[in-house]
Amino acid sequence: MTDASTGFDADAFVLRSEAVTPGGVNSPVRAWNGVGGHPVPLASAKGAYVTDAAGRTYVDMVCSWGAAIVGHAHPLVVEAVQRAAERGLSFGASTEAEISLAEEIRARYSPAQRVRLVSTGTEATMTAVRLARGATGRDLVVKFAGCYHGHSDGLLVAAGSGLATSGVPDSGGVTAAIAAQTIVLPYGDDAALTDAFAEHGARIAAVITEAAPSNMGVIEPPLGFHELIASLCRNEGAVFILDEVLTGFRAGPAGYWGVERDAAIARGVEPWVPDLVTFGKVIGGGLPVAALAGRADLMEQLAPLGNVYQAGTLSGNPVAVAAGRATMSLLDDGLYRNLAELSDQMVDRVSGALTDAGVSHAVGRAGTLASFFLGLDATPRDFDEVSRQDTAGYATLFHSMRDSGIYLPPSAFEAWFLSAAHTPVDIDRVGDAVGAWAAANR
Ligand SMILES: *Cc1c(COP(=O)(O)O)cnc(C)c1O
């Protein structure tokens, strides 16, 4: 069908894209396999809105999977990128700007004593695991079902995100030998974790977890879970890797770790501290920047100081770093207060609309992050419980919301992302659109 005003032919685009690119997409989370239909390509984005190639504009609830925290094409960020581009796109040598970004990350997030910039979250977690193995001389890694840590082989076992959406438990191409080095446990299960250490303690190099799971929908970490990971790792000589690629500088000013640190201080308890942390998404503000950070003595085992190798032609790329620095410069207390208020309002309006129409649902929340699980009557705690949600219901919600001008994640297993450019009026539109769908579906 050809759009009258833009001349965009959606059917022709599907054929064209699928003829040259597997599934028509460069990342499976962009496909609409979980909701049905074919993605309409986006053409531009500004503030809280995205516009597709057919010329329709939507309130954006994806925000580049969290990266667009200050809204799309923020003038300060665009200007910083333009200025950096004029000075050269890539040098393959150090710049002062990349050191400034690393200092900025450390200033906000104290466990990040040393910071190594990379280009993707996948590289950050992959390198963190390699560093943990190098530092401990051990082979096993513990991860939790439904947590996504990027697509390196050993971390693709029982991962969430696109694998959850497409119902694929594990990726093909991951050898049995590699999968055997990953121990997968149910999320938040203290006993399973303690048992795993009792059985394999001397072989466990690392425990990796999302700071707050957000790639199977949002799950609030149970009280004491991270303290337990930290103490088991400390006592057994393993490395605690906290994956803040999504939550970092989004769930709160110091990521989800900061949320728990502040809560611990308020309770008069010593806060737990991760050994290694990974960042991505927000720290690049929409360009490819990610980071591996953590304890100085561990981080200094990376090359060129130590014998754990890691490298990248585009690591600390000056244009990407400019976007990250400009974005970070906008992240102040006021912005986080605003995000928290918008998040509260979204939960009130969406959950209220569903409740009014008698649609059973649960809400997952962690810091400023939130997601909605249709068909559940209790807040899910792990991947098994999340998997019982009504994904067919979500598919009809997704399309109904699109018709109402709201662009939701094309999967029931994702957070609904907000930016500082969203306003209460946008959230009202989201609430009204959910209400319209719920009224038609009760
Ligand atoms: C997005 C994400 C990754 C992977 O980052 P990429 O930049 O897509 O490689 C890793 N961990 C978490 C928690 C993520 O949300």
Short mmCIF file of C-alpha atoms and ligand atoms in Angstrom, two decimals:
data_model
loop_
_atom_site.label_atom_id
_atom_site.label_comp_id
_atom_site.label_asym_id
_atom_site.label_seq_id
_atom_site.Cartn_x
_atom_site.Cartn_y
_atom_site.Cartn_z
CA MET A 1 0.00 0.00 0.00
CA THR A 2 1.42 3.38 -1.00
CA ASP A 3 1.08 6.32 1.34
CA ALA A 4 -0.65 9.14 -0.50
CA SER A 5 1.41 12.03 0.87
CA THR A 6 4.90 10.48 1.18
CA GLY A 7 4.74 7.97 -1.66
CA PHE A 8 6.09 5.32 0.74
CA ASP A 9 5.11 1.81 -0.34
CA ALA A 10 5.10 -0.42 2.77
CA ASP A 11 4.59 -3.71 0.92
CA ALA A 12 7.41 -2.99 -1.50
CA PHE A 13 9.68 -2.12 1.41
CA VAL A 14 9.01 -5.47 3.10
CA LEU A 15 9.99 -7.31 -0.07
CA ARG A 16 13.07 -5.14 -0.60
CA SER A 17 14.34 -5.35 2.99
CA GLU A 18 13.74 -9.09 3.33
CA ALA A 19 15.45 -9.77 0.00
CA VAL A 20 18.73 -8.25 1.17
CA THR A 21 18.79 -8.51 4.98
CA PRO A 22 17.80 -11.60 7.02
CA GLY A 23 14.29 -10.90 8.24
CA GLY A 24 14.63 -7.35 6.96
CA VAL A 25 16.30 -6.17 10.18
CA ASN A 26 19.82 -5.60 11.50
CA SER A 27 18.86 -6.64 15.04
CA PRO A 28 16.12 -9.19 15.74
CA VAL A 29 14.48 -7.07 18.48
CA ARG A 30 13.39 -4.71 15.69
CA ALA A 31 11.37 -7.39 13.92
CA TRP A 32 7.68 -7.72 14.70
CA ASN A 33 7.74 -11.49 15.12
CA GLY A 34 6.37 -11.11 18.66
CA VAL A 35 3.45 -8.90 17.63
CA GLY A 36 2.81 -9.83 13.99
CA GLY A 37 3.19 -7.79 10.84
CA HIS A 38 6.24 -6.07 9.39
CA PRO A 39 8.13 -3.13 10.85
CA VAL A 40 7.60 0.18 9.12
CA PRO A 41 11.01 1.89 8.89
CA LEU A 42 11.54 5.09 10.83
CA ALA A 43 12.68 8.21 9.06
CA SER A 44 13.37 10.70 11.83
CA ALA A 45 12.99 11.40 15.52
CA LYS A 46 12.81 14.54 17.62
CA GLY A 47 12.30 14.82 21.36
CA ALA A 48 9.71 12.26 22.47
CA TYR A 49 8.51 11.49 18.94
CA VAL A 50 9.49 9.26 16.07
CA THR A 51 8.23 9.61 12.50
CA ASP A 52 8.03 6.67 10.13
CA ALA A 53 8.71 6.57 6.41
CA ALA A 54 4.98 6.82 5.74
CA GLY A 55 4.99 10.18 7.51
CA ARG A 56 3.16 9.12 10.69
CA THR A 57 4.44 10.45 14.02
CA TYR A 58 4.24 8.51 17.28
CA VAL A 59 5.01 9.05 20.95
CA ASP A 60 8.16 6.92 21.24
CA MET A 61 8.17 4.37 24.07
CA VAL A 62 11.32 2.62 22.81
CA CYS A 63 13.79 5.53 22.98
CA SER A 64 16.44 3.48 21.18
CA TRP A 65 16.05 0.84 23.91
CA GLY A 66 16.88 3.39 26.56
CA ALA A 67 19.74 5.33 24.98
CA ALA A 68 17.64 8.37 24.07
CA ILE A 69 17.27 9.48 27.69
CA VAL A 70 17.35 13.22 26.90
CA GLY A 71 14.99 12.78 23.93
CA HIS A 72 15.91 12.39 20.28
CA ALA A 73 18.16 14.87 18.48
CA HIS A 74 18.65 17.10 21.51
CA PRO A 75 20.18 20.34 20.14
CA LEU A 76 23.16 20.21 22.53
CA VAL A 77 23.97 16.63 21.58
CA VAL A 78 23.56 17.27 17.86
CA GLU A 79 25.84 20.29 18.06
CA ALA A 80 28.49 18.37 19.99
CA VAL A 81 28.42 15.61 17.38
CA GLN A 82 28.66 18.07 14.49
CA ARG A 83 31.62 19.85 16.08
CA ALA A 84 33.39 16.56 16.76
CA ALA A 85 32.76 15.35 13.21
CA GLU A 86 34.37 18.48 11.81
CA ARG A 87 37.51 17.70 13.80
CA GLY A 88 37.80 14.21 12.33
CA LEU A 89 35.74 11.03 12.56
CA SER A 90 38.29 8.59 13.92
CA PHE A 91 42.00 8.71 14.70
CA GLY A 92 42.93 5.29 16.01
CA ALA A 93 44.77 7.20 18.74
CA SER A 94 43.82 8.59 22.14
CA THR A 95 41.85 11.79 22.68
CA GLU A 96 41.30 13.96 25.72
CA ALA A 97 37.52 13.68 25.24
CA GLU A 98 37.45 9.92 25.84
CA ILE A 99 39.37 10.37 29.10
CA SER A 100 36.84 13.05 30.13
CA LEU A 101 33.95 10.65 29.49
CA ALA A 102 35.65 7.98 31.60
CA GLU A 103 36.19 10.51 34.41
CA GLU A 104 32.54 11.54 34.19
CA ILE A 105 31.41 7.91 34.55
CA ARG A 106 33.67 7.38 37.57
CA ALA A 107 32.55 10.63 39.23
CA ARG A 108 28.94 9.44 39.13
CA TYR A 109 29.51 5.77 39.86
CA SER A 110 32.18 5.13 42.49
CA PRO A 111 32.72 1.36 41.91
CA ALA A 112 33.98 2.35 38.43
CA GLN A 113 37.56 2.99 39.63
CA ARG A 114 38.93 2.33 36.16
CA VAL A 115 36.98 2.57 32.91
CA ARG A 116 37.68 1.04 29.48
CA LEU A 117 35.50 2.34 26.65
CA VAL A 118 34.26 -0.05 23.97
CA SER A 119 31.57 0.29 21.30
CA THR A 120 28.81 -2.12 22.34
CA GLY A 121 27.35 -3.66 25.47
CA THR A 122 28.18 -7.05 24.01
CA GLU A 123 31.88 -6.21 23.98
CA ALA A 124 31.68 -4.86 27.52
CA THR A 125 30.15 -8.00 29.05
CA MET A 126 32.24 -10.34 26.90
CA THR A 127 35.39 -8.58 28.08
CA ALA A 128 34.20 -8.56 31.69
CA VAL A 129 33.81 -12.33 31.57
CA ARG A 130 37.23 -12.78 29.97
CA LEU A 131 38.79 -10.53 32.61
CA ALA A 132 37.09 -12.47 35.41
CA ARG A 133 38.41 -15.74 33.98
CA GLY A 134 41.87 -14.29 33.50
CA ALA A 135 41.98 -12.89 37.01
CA THR A 136 40.69 -16.02 38.74
CA GLY A 137 42.09 -18.74 36.48
CA ARG A 138 38.65 -20.37 36.63
CA ASP A 139 36.23 -21.31 33.85
CA LEU A 140 32.56 -21.24 34.99
CA VAL A 141 30.20 -18.26 34.77
CA VAL A 142 26.88 -18.06 36.59
CA LYS A 143 24.05 -16.17 34.90
CA PHE A 144 20.32 -15.95 35.52
CA ALA A 145 17.59 -17.12 33.15
CA GLY A 146 16.00 -14.24 31.26
CA CYS A 147 18.90 -11.85 31.82
CA TYR A 148 20.36 -10.57 28.55
CA HIS A 149 24.01 -9.61 28.39
CA GLY A 150 24.53 -9.16 24.67
CA HIS A 151 25.25 -11.84 22.12
CA SER A 152 28.66 -13.29 22.97
CA ASP A 153 28.50 -17.11 22.85
CA GLY A 154 28.67 -18.01 26.53
CA LEU A 155 26.13 -15.36 27.57
CA LEU A 156 23.51 -16.39 24.99
CA VAL A 157 22.42 -19.32 27.13
CA ALA A 158 18.87 -18.78 28.47
CA ALA A 159 19.05 -15.08 27.61
CA GLY A 160 16.02 -12.77 27.48
CA SER A 161 15.43 -9.96 24.96
CA GLY A 162 14.97 -11.13 21.37
CA LEU A 163 15.40 -14.77 22.36
CA ALA A 164 12.45 -14.50 24.74
CA THR A 165 10.34 -12.78 22.09
CA SER A 166 10.97 -15.45 19.50
CA GLY A 167 10.66 -18.27 22.04
CA VAL A 168 14.19 -19.51 21.33
CA PRO A 169 15.72 -20.92 24.52
CA ASP A 170 19.29 -20.75 23.30
CA SER A 171 21.06 -19.68 20.16
CA GLY A 172 22.25 -22.11 17.52
CA GLY A 173 25.96 -22.00 16.92
CA VAL A 174 26.88 -21.98 20.61
CA THR A 175 28.87 -25.16 21.11
CA ALA A 176 28.02 -27.58 23.90
CA ALA A 177 31.52 -27.01 25.28
CA ILE A 178 30.86 -23.27 25.64
CA ALA A 179 27.32 -23.70 27.00
CA ALA A 180 28.70 -26.11 29.59
CA GLN A 181 30.77 -23.29 31.06
CA THR A 182 27.66 -21.23 31.81
CA ILE A 183 25.58 -22.17 34.83
CA VAL A 184 22.04 -20.82 34.44
CA LEU A 185 19.98 -20.26 37.59
CA PRO A 186 16.45 -18.95 38.14
CA TYR A 187 16.54 -15.20 38.80
CA GLY A 188 16.44 -14.13 42.44
CA ASP A 189 16.77 -17.67 43.78
CA ASP A 190 19.06 -17.43 46.85
CA ALA A 191 19.06 -21.20 47.48
CA ALA A 192 19.96 -22.08 43.88
CA LEU A 193 22.85 -19.63 43.99
CA THR A 194 24.15 -20.89 47.33
CA ASP A 195 23.89 -24.48 46.06
CA ALA A 196 25.77 -23.61 42.86
CA PHE A 197 28.64 -22.22 44.91
CA ALA A 198 28.57 -25.22 47.25
CA GLU A 199 28.88 -27.55 44.30
CA HIS A 200 31.17 -25.61 41.91
CA GLY A 201 32.63 -22.80 44.06
CA ALA A 202 36.27 -23.47 43.22
CA ARG A 203 35.51 -23.28 39.49
CA ILE A 204 33.25 -20.19 39.43
CA ALA A 205 35.04 -17.22 37.82
CA ALA A 206 32.09 -14.83 37.89
CA VAL A 207 28.45 -14.21 38.60
CA ILE A 208 26.86 -11.84 36.08
CA THR A 209 23.44 -10.29 36.50
CA GLU A 210 21.48 -7.36 35.12
CA ALA A 211 21.46 -4.67 37.81
CA ALA A 212 17.69 -4.86 37.46
CA PRO A 213 16.45 -7.33 34.83
CA SER A 214 14.89 -5.32 31.99
CA ASN A 215 15.20 -7.65 29.02
CA MET A 216 12.40 -10.00 30.14
CA GLY A 217 10.28 -7.05 31.17
CA VAL A 218 11.30 -5.17 34.31
CA ILE A 219 11.84 -7.18 37.47
CA GLU A 220 12.75 -5.59 40.77
CA PRO A 221 15.68 -7.46 42.33
CA PRO A 222 14.54 -9.02 45.62
CA LEU A 223 15.92 -7.49 48.79
CA GLY A 224 19.23 -9.06 49.74
CA PHE A 225 19.86 -10.81 46.40
CA HIS A 226 22.78 -8.62 45.35
CA GLU A 227 24.22 -8.69 48.90
CA LEU A 228 24.22 -12.48 48.66
CA ILE A 229 25.95 -12.46 45.26
CA ALA A 230 28.53 -10.00 46.58
CA SER A 231 29.28 -12.00 49.71
CA LEU A 232 29.43 -15.38 47.93
CA CYS A 233 31.77 -13.92 45.30
CA ARG A 234 33.97 -12.34 47.97
CA ASN A 235 34.15 -15.48 50.11
CA GLU A 236 34.68 -17.86 47.22
CA GLY A 237 37.08 -15.69 45.20
CA ALA A 238 34.73 -15.07 42.26
CA VAL A 239 34.09 -11.79 40.43
CA PHE A 240 30.70 -10.05 40.70
CA ILE A 241 29.85 -8.51 37.29
CA LEU A 242 26.95 -6.08 37.41
CA ASP A 243 25.47 -5.44 33.97
CA GLU A 244 24.19 -1.85 33.89
CA VAL A 245 24.19 -1.57 30.08
CA LEU A 246 20.47 -0.75 30.15
CA THR A 247 19.97 0.53 33.70
CA GLY A 248 23.18 2.58 33.95
CA PHE A 249 22.41 6.30 34.34
CA ARG A 250 18.77 5.52 33.47
CA ALA A 251 17.24 3.63 36.42
CA GLY A 252 18.71 6.42 38.57
CA PRO A 253 21.66 8.86 38.70
CA ALA A 254 24.08 6.03 39.59
CA GLY A 255 22.21 3.30 37.78
CA TYR A 256 20.28 0.65 39.65
CA TRP A 257 23.31 0.10 41.90
CA GLY A 258 22.81 3.68 43.12
CA VAL A 259 19.15 2.98 43.88
CA GLU A 260 20.15 0.05 46.12
CA ARG A 261 23.10 1.96 47.61
CA ASP A 262 20.81 4.79 48.69
CA ALA A 263 18.27 2.32 50.10
CA ALA A 264 21.04 0.54 52.05
CA ILE A 265 22.31 3.82 53.49
CA ALA A 266 18.74 4.73 54.49
CA ARG A 267 18.44 1.38 56.30
CA GLY A 268 21.80 1.97 58.01
CA VAL A 269 23.38 -0.98 56.16
CA GLU A 270 26.77 -1.01 54.40
CA PRO A 271 26.04 -0.94 50.63
CA TRP A 272 27.26 -3.90 48.55
CA VAL A 273 29.71 -3.14 45.74
CA PRO A 274 30.19 -4.97 42.40
CA ASP A 275 33.70 -5.89 41.24
CA LEU A 276 33.08 -5.10 37.57
CA VAL A 277 30.31 -3.07 35.94
CA THR A 278 29.24 -2.74 32.31
CA PHE A 279 27.59 0.29 30.73
CA GLY A 280 26.17 1.04 27.29
CA LYS A 281 23.06 2.68 25.82
CA VAL A 282 22.83 5.97 27.80
CA ILE A 283 26.59 6.63 27.94
CA GLY A 284 26.65 6.92 24.14
CA GLY A 285 23.48 8.99 23.97
CA GLY A 286 22.53 7.16 20.77
CA LEU A 287 26.00 6.56 19.30
CA PRO A 288 28.07 3.41 19.86
CA VAL A 289 29.75 3.81 23.25
CA ALA A 290 29.81 1.21 25.99
CA ALA A 291 32.19 0.59 28.86
CA LEU A 292 33.68 -1.95 31.17
CA ALA A 293 34.61 -0.56 34.57
CA GLY A 294 35.41 -1.62 38.09
CA ARG A 295 38.03 -2.34 40.70
CA ALA A 296 41.43 -0.93 39.77
CA ASP A 297 43.35 -4.13 40.57
CA LEU A 298 41.09 -6.15 38.27
CA MET A 299 40.85 -3.59 35.48
CA GLU A 300 44.62 -3.20 35.41
CA GLN A 301 44.91 -6.83 34.35
CA LEU A 302 43.67 -5.67 30.93
CA ALA A 303 46.22 -5.10 28.15
CA PRO A 304 48.48 -3.14 27.88
CA LEU A 305 49.07 -3.40 31.67
CA GLY A 306 48.03 -7.00 32.09
CA ASN A 307 47.70 -10.17 30.05
CA VAL A 308 43.94 -10.11 29.38
CA TYR A 309 43.56 -8.84 25.84
CA GLN A 310 40.88 -6.49 24.56
CA ALA A 311 40.97 -3.91 21.77
CA GLY A 312 38.82 -1.94 19.33
CA THR A 313 39.43 0.20 16.24
CA LEU A 314 36.43 2.35 17.15
CA SER A 315 36.74 2.20 20.96
CA GLY A 316 36.40 5.72 22.37
CA ASN A 317 35.54 7.04 18.91
CA PRO A 318 35.61 10.85 19.11
CA VAL A 319 32.20 11.47 17.53
CA ALA A 320 30.50 8.82 19.67
CA VAL A 321 32.23 10.11 22.79
CA ALA A 322 31.04 13.64 22.00
CA ALA A 323 27.43 12.38 21.94
CA GLY A 324 27.98 10.55 25.23
CA ARG A 325 29.56 13.52 26.98
CA ALA A 326 26.87 15.94 25.82
CA THR A 327 24.16 13.51 26.93
CA MET A 328 25.78 12.94 30.33
CA SER A 329 26.11 16.71 30.82
CA LEU A 330 22.31 16.94 30.70
CA LEU A 331 21.77 14.24 33.35
CA ASP A 332 21.20 16.21 36.54
CA ASP A 333 19.01 15.71 39.60
CA GLY A 334 16.14 17.60 37.97
CA LEU A 335 16.17 15.26 34.99
CA TYR A 336 16.02 12.15 37.19
CA ARG A 337 13.22 13.66 39.31
CA ASN A 338 11.32 14.39 36.11
CA LEU A 339 11.87 10.83 34.80
CA ALA A 340 10.72 9.36 38.11
CA GLU A 341 7.57 11.48 38.06
CA LEU A 342 6.81 10.57 34.45
CA SER A 343 7.35 6.91 35.30
CA ASP A 344 4.93 7.15 38.26
CA GLN A 345 2.40 8.88 36.06
CA MET A 346 2.77 6.24 33.32
CA VAL A 347 2.25 3.41 35.79
CA ASP A 348 -0.78 5.14 37.32
CA ARG A 349 -2.40 5.90 33.97
CA VAL A 350 -1.66 2.58 32.22
CA SER A 351 -2.37 0.36 35.20
CA GLY A 352 -5.44 2.45 36.08
CA ALA A 353 -6.84 2.13 32.54
CA LEU A 354 -6.33 -1.65 32.59
CA THR A 355 -7.86 -2.00 36.04
CA ASP A 356 -10.88 0.15 35.08
CA ALA A 357 -11.56 -2.16 32.16
CA GLY A 358 -11.03 -5.27 34.29
CA VAL A 359 -7.91 -6.39 32.41
CA SER A 360 -5.71 -8.43 34.75
CA HIS A 361 -2.11 -7.33 34.66
CA ALA A 362 1.01 -6.86 36.75
CA VAL A 363 3.49 -4.01 36.81
CA GLY A 364 7.25 -4.46 37.01
CA ARG A 365 9.29 -1.55 38.34
CA ALA A 366 12.92 -0.82 39.12
CA GLY A 367 14.01 2.78 39.66
CA THR A 368 12.59 4.84 36.78
CA LEU A 369 12.04 1.71 34.65
CA ALA A 370 8.63 0.11 34.27
CA SER A 371 6.87 -2.55 32.24
CA PHE A 372 3.42 -4.12 32.11
CA PHE A 373 2.57 -7.82 32.04
CA LEU A 374 -0.89 -8.61 30.69
CA GLY A 375 -2.73 -11.58 32.13
CA LEU A 376 -0.68 -11.92 35.31
CA ASP A 377 -2.23 -11.18 38.68
CA ALA A 378 0.98 -11.11 40.71
CA THR A 379 4.24 -9.30 40.00
CA PRO A 380 6.51 -11.80 38.24
CA ARG A 381 9.80 -12.63 39.95
CA ASP A 382 11.62 -14.66 37.32
CA PHE A 383 11.59 -15.75 33.70
CA ASP A 384 9.16 -18.65 34.26
CA GLU A 385 6.58 -16.30 35.74
CA VAL A 386 7.16 -13.65 33.07
CA SER A 387 6.65 -16.29 30.39
CA ARG A 388 3.08 -16.86 31.56
CA GLN A 389 2.00 -13.37 30.46
CA ASP A 390 -0.54 -12.91 27.68
CA THR A 391 1.73 -12.25 24.70
CA ALA A 392 -1.17 -12.56 22.22
CA GLY A 393 -2.96 -9.81 24.16
CA TYR A 394 0.18 -7.68 24.00
CA ALA A 395 0.28 -8.12 20.20
CA THR A 396 -3.21 -6.61 19.87
CA LEU A 397 -2.26 -3.84 22.33
CA PHE A 398 0.85 -3.03 20.26
CA HIS A 399 -1.13 -2.57 17.04
CA SER A 400 -3.97 -0.70 18.72
CA MET A 401 -1.46 1.68 20.32
CA ARG A 402 0.18 2.27 16.93
CA ASP A 403 -3.19 3.19 15.50
CA SER A 404 -3.49 5.67 18.41
CA GLY A 405 -0.07 7.17 17.65
CA ILE A 406 1.99 5.41 20.33
CA TYR A 407 5.11 3.43 19.39
CA LEU A 408 5.55 0.58 21.91
CA PRO A 409 8.37 -1.99 21.96
CA PRO A 410 7.37 -4.79 19.54
CA SER A 411 7.69 -7.35 22.35
CA ALA A 412 5.95 -8.05 25.65
CA PHE A 413 9.36 -8.71 27.22
CA GLU A 414 10.62 -5.11 27.27
CA ALA A 415 10.40 -1.98 29.38
CA TRP A 416 8.35 0.99 28.16
CA PHE A 417 11.03 3.65 27.88
CA LEU A 418 10.63 7.31 28.70
CA SER A 419 12.85 10.31 28.07
CA ALA A 420 13.18 13.73 29.60
CA ALA A 421 11.48 15.07 26.46
CA HIS A 422 8.23 13.24 27.27
CA THR A 423 5.60 15.41 28.94
CA PRO A 424 2.59 14.61 31.12
CA VAL A 425 0.47 15.25 27.99
CA ASP A 426 2.32 12.45 26.16
CA ILE A 427 1.76 10.12 29.10
CA ASP A 428 -1.94 11.01 29.11
CA ARG A 429 -2.07 10.01 25.46
CA VAL A 430 -0.46 6.69 26.33
CA GLY A 431 -2.95 6.14 29.14
CA ASP A 432 -5.93 7.07 26.94
CA ALA A 433 -4.73 4.75 24.18
CA VAL A 434 -4.35 1.84 26.62
CA GLY A 435 -7.84 2.65 27.91
CA ALA A 436 -9.29 2.54 24.38
CA TRP A 437 -7.68 -0.84 23.73
CA ALA A 438 -8.78 -2.19 27.12
CA ALA A 439 -12.38 -1.05 26.62
CA ALA A 440 -12.49 -2.85 23.27
CA ASN A 441 -10.89 -6.00 24.73
CA ARG A 442 -12.59 -6.49 28.06
C1 LIG B 1 21.45 -3.92 25.40
C2 LIG B 1 22.08 -4.76 26.44
C3 LIG B 1 23.30 -5.42 26.23
C4 LIG B 1 23.97 -5.47 24.88
O1 LIG B 1 24.36 -4.23 24.43
P1 LIG B 1 24.61 -4.03 22.84
O2 LIG B 1 25.15 -2.64 22.75
O3 LIG B 1 23.29 -4.22 22.19
O4 LIG B 1 25.60 -5.05 22.42
C5 LIG B 1 23.90 -6.07 27.29
N1 LIG B 1 23.32 -6.09 28.52
C6 LIG B 1 22.14 -5.49 28.75
C7 LIG B 1 21.56 -5.53 30.12
C8 LIG B 1 21.47 -4.83 27.73
O5 LIG B 1 20.28 -4.27 27.96
#
